[in-house]
Amino acid sequence: MTTETRATTFTAWPTGFYQADLTAMHGPETVAEMNGQLRTLILDAEARQPEYRFGVIGAQKSSLDILRWEHPAVDWLRGCILGAIRDLTVDALSDKEELAERVFEKSEIRAEGWAVVYHQGGSHRQHTHHDSVFSGTYYIETGGVGPDGGHLQLLDPRPAACARRASPGVYTVKPKPGLLVGFPSWLPHSVQATLPHGGTRICIAWNAGFTTTEALS
């Protein structure tokens, strides 16, 4: 009896990343109006809420309930984020289309968001997000971006690959108003210091996961 052996190649540990230009998708007038309203809400909240600076330098975070605020601009952004979550889920389960559909049929998406206001020279230390599946950021104002300043940095989670130069190690994203990004919550990421004379940056960070009482298999 002869056993046939076949050689195969495959890619392991793929990492999905979502990026959407909402200005191109919804139009510059809509995005400018929504961003203006979100900016006012966030700066008003910054003046009233206690300071929360965990993980950031030269920046301030809001409470975690921004996606529950009752306002048309928040409703609009919540819908955009839900679209990102759906696309990321479908991408992650691209070889299991039926399972992806059951995720949305039987699960409830739970999402939380918080504003981050970066003052000139502000940054965010390297970190990951716990207790969620996907995370991301929406940019309202992006002061302080330069050739080597103010970028979102996504780090290759394989330390050995970086050490042996099998990977560039960092994928950078240049923020701009109206840009929505998303990625797996376990992916290490950070924010470079914004330029010292580049103005204020305002963004909304978010986490998302699923809750279900039924088996999905």
mmCIF file of C-alpha atoms in Angstrom:
data_model
loop_
_atom_site.group_PDB
_atom_site.id
_atom_site.type_symbol
_atom_site.label_atom_id
_atom_site.label_comp_id
_atom_site.label_asym_id
_atom_site.label_seq_id
_atom_site.Cartn_x
_atom_site.Cartn_y
_atom_site.Cartn_z
ATOM 1 C CA MET A 1 0.000 0.000 0.000
ATOM 2 C CA THR A 2 1.466 3.317 -1.041
ATOM 3 C CA THR A 3 0.836 6.487 0.915
ATOM 4 C CA GLU A 4 0.942 9.579 -1.209
ATOM 5 C CA THR A 5 2.524 12.617 0.405
ATOM 6 C CA ARG A 6 1.683 16.083 -0.860
ATOM 7 C CA ALA A 7 3.600 19.243 -0.059
ATOM 8 C CA THR A 8 1.529 22.290 0.774
ATOM 9 C CA THR A 9 2.165 25.899 1.685
ATOM 10 C CA PHE A 10 -0.170 28.078 3.678
ATOM 11 C CA THR A 11 -0.255 31.315 5.652
ATOM 12 C CA ALA A 12 -0.717 31.084 9.411
ATOM 13 C CA TRP A 13 -1.787 33.743 11.876
ATOM 14 C CA PRO A 14 -3.313 36.233 9.432
ATOM 15 C CA THR A 15 -4.308 39.597 10.909
ATOM 16 C CA GLY A 16 -7.268 41.458 9.486
ATOM 17 C CA PHE A 17 -7.273 45.245 9.384
ATOM 18 C CA TYR A 18 -10.165 47.560 8.495
ATOM 19 C CA GLN A 19 -9.774 51.040 7.043
ATOM 20 C CA ALA A 20 -12.609 53.204 5.723
ATOM 21 C CA ASP A 21 -12.585 56.775 4.414
ATOM 22 C CA LEU A 22 -16.011 57.937 5.583
ATOM 23 C CA THR A 23 -15.567 61.198 3.698
ATOM 24 C CA ALA A 24 -15.511 59.277 0.419
ATOM 25 C CA MET A 25 -18.348 57.003 1.540
ATOM 26 C CA HIS A 26 -20.744 59.578 3.024
ATOM 27 C CA GLY A 27 -19.606 62.812 1.401
ATOM 28 C CA PRO A 28 -17.480 65.689 2.743
ATOM 29 C CA GLU A 29 -20.476 67.763 3.865
ATOM 30 C CA THR A 30 -21.903 64.965 6.020
ATOM 31 C CA VAL A 31 -18.574 64.108 7.608
ATOM 32 C CA ALA A 32 -17.728 67.764 8.278
ATOM 33 C CA GLU A 33 -21.114 68.262 9.956
ATOM 34 C CA MET A 34 -20.867 65.081 12.032
ATOM 35 C CA ASN A 35 -17.273 65.820 13.053
ATOM 36 C CA GLY A 36 -18.183 69.356 14.086
ATOM 37 C CA GLN A 37 -20.985 68.085 16.310
ATOM 38 C CA LEU A 38 -18.807 65.321 17.794
ATOM 39 C CA ARG A 39 -16.016 67.830 18.458
ATOM 40 C CA THR A 40 -18.387 70.090 20.421
ATOM 41 C CA LEU A 41 -19.765 67.169 22.454
ATOM 42 C CA ILE A 42 -16.300 65.876 23.299
ATOM 43 C CA LEU A 43 -14.760 69.214 24.299
ATOM 44 C CA ASP A 44 -17.788 70.044 26.445
ATOM 45 C CA ALA A 45 -17.441 66.666 28.173
ATOM 46 C CA GLU A 46 -13.689 67.188 28.635
ATOM 47 C CA ALA A 47 -14.383 70.375 30.570
ATOM 48 C CA ARG A 48 -16.912 68.640 32.849
ATOM 49 C CA GLN A 49 -15.542 65.138 33.393
ATOM 50 C CA PRO A 50 -12.729 64.077 35.747
ATOM 51 C CA GLU A 51 -9.332 63.693 34.128
ATOM 52 C CA TYR A 52 -8.550 60.174 32.935
ATOM 53 C CA ARG A 53 -5.058 59.760 31.535
ATOM 54 C CA PHE A 54 -4.259 56.029 31.798
ATOM 55 C CA GLY A 55 -1.758 55.061 29.082
ATOM 56 C CA VAL A 56 -1.578 58.485 27.477
ATOM 57 C CA ILE A 57 0.937 61.327 27.722
ATOM 58 C CA GLY A 58 -0.246 64.862 27.073
ATOM 59 C CA ALA A 59 -3.791 63.678 26.385
ATOM 60 C CA GLN A 60 -7.094 63.130 28.144
ATOM 61 C CA LYS A 61 -9.706 60.380 27.813
ATOM 62 C CA SER A 62 -13.457 60.624 28.334
ATOM 63 C CA SER A 63 -15.730 58.137 30.077
ATOM 64 C CA LEU A 64 -16.452 54.860 28.257
ATOM 65 C CA ASP A 65 -20.081 55.644 27.426
ATOM 66 C CA ILE A 66 -19.726 57.941 24.409
ATOM 67 C CA LEU A 67 -21.472 55.491 22.057
ATOM 68 C CA ARG A 68 -24.508 55.614 24.361
ATOM 69 C CA TRP A 69 -24.842 59.384 24.225
ATOM 70 C CA GLU A 70 -28.152 60.462 22.699
ATOM 71 C CA HIS A 71 -27.194 62.570 19.711
ATOM 72 C CA PRO A 72 -27.604 62.187 15.911
ATOM 73 C CA ALA A 73 -23.825 62.408 15.317
ATOM 74 C CA VAL A 74 -23.232 59.604 17.823
ATOM 75 C CA ASP A 75 -25.960 57.517 16.166
ATOM 76 C CA TRP A 76 -24.245 58.037 12.804
ATOM 77 C CA LEU A 77 -20.829 57.018 14.099
ATOM 78 C CA ARG A 78 -22.266 54.010 15.936
ATOM 79 C CA GLY A 79 -23.708 52.767 12.644
ATOM 80 C CA CYS A 80 -20.345 53.196 10.903
ATOM 81 C CA ILE A 81 -18.576 51.272 13.667
ATOM 82 C CA LEU A 82 -21.133 48.441 13.489
ATOM 83 C CA GLY A 83 -20.393 48.200 9.768
ATOM 84 C CA ALA A 84 -16.683 47.890 10.529
ATOM 85 C CA ILE A 85 -17.360 45.162 13.100
ATOM 86 C CA ARG A 86 -19.416 43.201 10.572
ATOM 87 C CA ASP A 87 -16.729 43.480 7.878
ATOM 88 C CA LEU A 88 -13.978 42.440 10.311
ATOM 89 C CA THR A 89 -16.024 39.445 11.470
ATOM 90 C CA VAL A 90 -16.745 38.295 7.922
ATOM 91 C CA ASP A 91 -13.049 38.665 7.074
ATOM 92 C CA ALA A 92 -11.958 36.707 10.158
ATOM 93 C CA LEU A 93 -14.399 33.902 9.288
ATOM 94 C CA SER A 94 -13.925 34.089 5.521
ATOM 95 C CA ASP A 95 -13.572 30.311 5.287
ATOM 96 C CA LYS A 96 -16.632 29.771 7.502
ATOM 97 C CA GLU A 97 -19.393 31.860 5.916
ATOM 98 C CA GLU A 98 -22.228 29.971 7.629
ATOM 99 C CA LEU A 99 -20.633 30.518 11.049
ATOM 100 C CA ALA A 100 -20.250 34.228 10.308
ATOM 101 C CA GLU A 101 -23.979 34.481 9.572
ATOM 102 C CA ARG A 102 -24.851 32.629 12.789
ATOM 103 C CA VAL A 103 -22.678 35.043 14.759
ATOM 104 C CA PHE A 104 -24.907 37.919 13.659
ATOM 105 C CA GLU A 105 -28.140 35.938 13.934
ATOM 106 C CA LYS A 106 -27.598 34.623 17.450
ATOM 107 C CA SER A 107 -25.274 37.185 19.019
ATOM 108 C CA GLU A 108 -25.635 40.716 20.242
ATOM 109 C CA ILE A 109 -22.807 43.135 19.469
ATOM 110 C CA ARG A 110 -21.662 45.058 22.535
ATOM 111 C CA ALA A 111 -19.549 48.100 21.878
ATOM 112 C CA GLU A 112 -18.069 50.853 24.008
ATOM 113 C CA GLY A 113 -16.263 53.997 22.997
ATOM 114 C CA TRP A 114 -14.363 56.862 24.544
ATOM 115 C CA ALA A 115 -12.962 60.111 23.254
ATOM 116 C CA VAL A 116 -9.254 60.939 23.397
ATOM 117 C CA VAL A 117 -8.075 64.530 23.115
ATOM 118 C CA TYR A 118 -4.359 64.785 22.322
ATOM 119 C CA HIS A 119 -2.800 68.130 23.059
ATOM 120 C CA GLN A 120 0.373 69.217 21.289
ATOM 121 C CA GLY A 121 3.046 66.535 21.680
ATOM 122 C CA GLY A 122 0.559 63.981 23.051
ATOM 123 C CA SER A 123 1.076 60.239 22.601
ATOM 124 C CA HIS A 124 -0.227 56.836 23.678
ATOM 125 C CA ARG A 125 1.986 54.042 24.998
ATOM 126 C CA GLN A 126 2.027 50.599 23.365
ATOM 127 C CA HIS A 127 -0.932 48.537 24.541
ATOM 128 C CA THR A 128 -3.604 45.984 23.656
ATOM 129 C CA HIS A 129 -7.299 45.935 24.564
ATOM 130 C CA HIS A 130 -8.725 43.282 26.874
ATOM 131 C CA ASP A 131 -12.223 41.792 27.068
ATOM 132 C CA SER A 132 -13.102 42.553 23.442
ATOM 133 C CA VAL A 133 -12.751 41.077 19.960
ATOM 134 C CA PHE A 134 -12.165 44.136 17.777
ATOM 135 C CA SER A 135 -10.951 47.645 18.519
ATOM 136 C CA GLY A 136 -10.390 50.763 16.485
ATOM 137 C CA THR A 137 -10.376 54.536 16.179
ATOM 138 C CA TYR A 138 -12.325 57.226 14.381
ATOM 139 C CA TYR A 139 -10.532 60.515 13.678
ATOM 140 C CA ILE A 140 -12.344 63.825 14.034
ATOM 141 C CA GLU A 141 -9.403 66.240 14.129
ATOM 142 C CA THR A 142 -5.837 65.157 13.396
ATOM 143 C CA GLY A 143 -3.497 67.968 14.369
ATOM 144 C CA GLY A 144 0.164 67.104 14.832
ATOM 145 C CA VAL A 145 0.725 64.673 11.939
ATOM 146 C CA GLY A 146 4.118 64.805 10.245
ATOM 147 C CA PRO A 147 6.529 62.523 8.360
ATOM 148 C CA ASP A 148 7.531 60.873 11.626
ATOM 149 C CA GLY A 149 4.960 62.117 14.101
ATOM 150 C CA GLY A 150 1.404 61.456 15.141
ATOM 151 C CA HIS A 151 0.870 58.157 13.310
ATOM 152 C CA LEU A 152 -1.042 55.154 14.586
ATOM 153 C CA GLN A 153 1.432 52.271 14.891
ATOM 154 C CA LEU A 154 0.329 48.636 14.583
ATOM 155 C CA LEU A 155 3.016 46.239 15.750
ATOM 156 C CA ASP A 156 3.735 42.767 14.391
ATOM 157 C CA PRO A 157 2.784 40.521 17.349
ATOM 158 C CA ARG A 158 5.586 38.044 16.511
ATOM 159 C CA PRO A 159 8.678 39.228 18.438
ATOM 160 C CA ALA A 160 10.957 36.610 16.848
ATOM 161 C CA ALA A 161 10.006 37.756 13.345
ATOM 162 C CA CYS A 162 10.960 41.320 14.230
ATOM 163 C CA ALA A 163 14.203 40.252 15.886
ATOM 164 C CA ARG A 164 15.281 38.264 12.814
ATOM 165 C CA ARG A 165 14.184 41.048 10.463
ATOM 166 C CA ALA A 166 11.610 38.795 8.816
ATOM 167 C CA SER A 167 9.123 41.592 9.392
ATOM 168 C CA PRO A 168 9.328 45.397 9.279
ATOM 169 C CA GLY A 169 7.779 45.260 12.734
ATOM 170 C CA VAL A 170 5.465 48.269 12.469
ATOM 171 C CA TYR A 171 2.620 49.180 10.127
ATOM 172 C CA THR A 172 1.811 52.879 10.328
ATOM 173 C CA VAL A 173 -1.465 54.632 9.593
ATOM 174 C CA LYS A 174 -1.564 58.353 8.873
ATOM 175 C CA PRO A 175 -4.644 59.771 10.597
ATOM 176 C CA LYS A 176 -6.979 62.130 8.772
ATOM 177 C CA PRO A 177 -10.455 63.452 9.603
ATOM 178 C CA GLY A 178 -13.128 60.951 8.605
ATOM 179 C CA LEU A 179 -10.867 57.902 8.756
ATOM 180 C CA LEU A 180 -12.230 54.866 10.605
ATOM 181 C CA VAL A 181 -9.897 51.962 11.387
ATOM 182 C CA GLY A 182 -10.405 48.617 13.122
ATOM 183 C CA PHE A 183 -8.271 45.616 14.054
ATOM 184 C CA PRO A 184 -8.188 42.611 16.437
ATOM 185 C CA SER A 185 -8.066 43.805 20.037
ATOM 186 C CA TRP A 186 -5.032 41.639 20.816
ATOM 187 C CA LEU A 187 -2.879 43.481 18.262
ATOM 188 C CA PRO A 188 -0.282 45.709 20.001
ATOM 189 C CA HIS A 189 -0.536 49.334 18.938
ATOM 190 C CA SER A 190 0.541 52.813 19.981
ATOM 191 C CA VAL A 191 0.359 56.446 18.898
ATOM 192 C CA GLN A 192 3.495 58.407 18.064
ATOM 193 C CA ALA A 193 3.865 61.764 19.772
ATOM 194 C CA THR A 194 2.071 64.441 17.790
ATOM 195 C CA LEU A 195 4.086 67.411 16.587
ATOM 196 C CA PRO A 196 4.697 70.036 19.306
ATOM 197 C CA HIS A 197 3.114 72.825 17.263
ATOM 198 C CA GLY A 198 0.559 70.817 15.325
ATOM 199 C CA GLY A 199 -2.613 71.612 17.231
ATOM 200 C CA THR A 200 -5.139 69.361 18.938
ATOM 201 C CA ARG A 201 -6.129 65.844 17.887
ATOM 202 C CA ILE A 202 -9.589 64.503 18.702
ATOM 203 C CA CYS A 203 -10.566 60.898 18.090
ATOM 204 C CA ILE A 204 -12.948 58.254 19.369
ATOM 205 C CA ALA A 205 -11.535 54.849 20.282
ATOM 206 C CA TRP A 206 -13.794 51.817 20.507
ATOM 207 C CA ASN A 207 -13.981 48.180 21.581
ATOM 208 C CA ALA A 208 -16.476 45.563 20.433
ATOM 209 C CA GLY A 209 -17.399 42.001 21.314
ATOM 210 C CA PHE A 210 -20.297 39.584 21.133
ATOM 211 C CA THR A 211 -22.673 38.113 23.696
ATOM 212 C CA THR A 212 -24.757 35.016 23.002
ATOM 213 C CA THR A 213 -26.781 32.498 24.984
ATOM 214 C CA GLU A 214 -26.803 29.898 22.198
ATOM 215 C CA ALA A 215 -24.166 27.603 20.796
ATOM 216 C CA LEU A 216 -22.907 28.785 17.431
ATOM 217 C CA SER A 217 -21.536 25.469 16.198
#
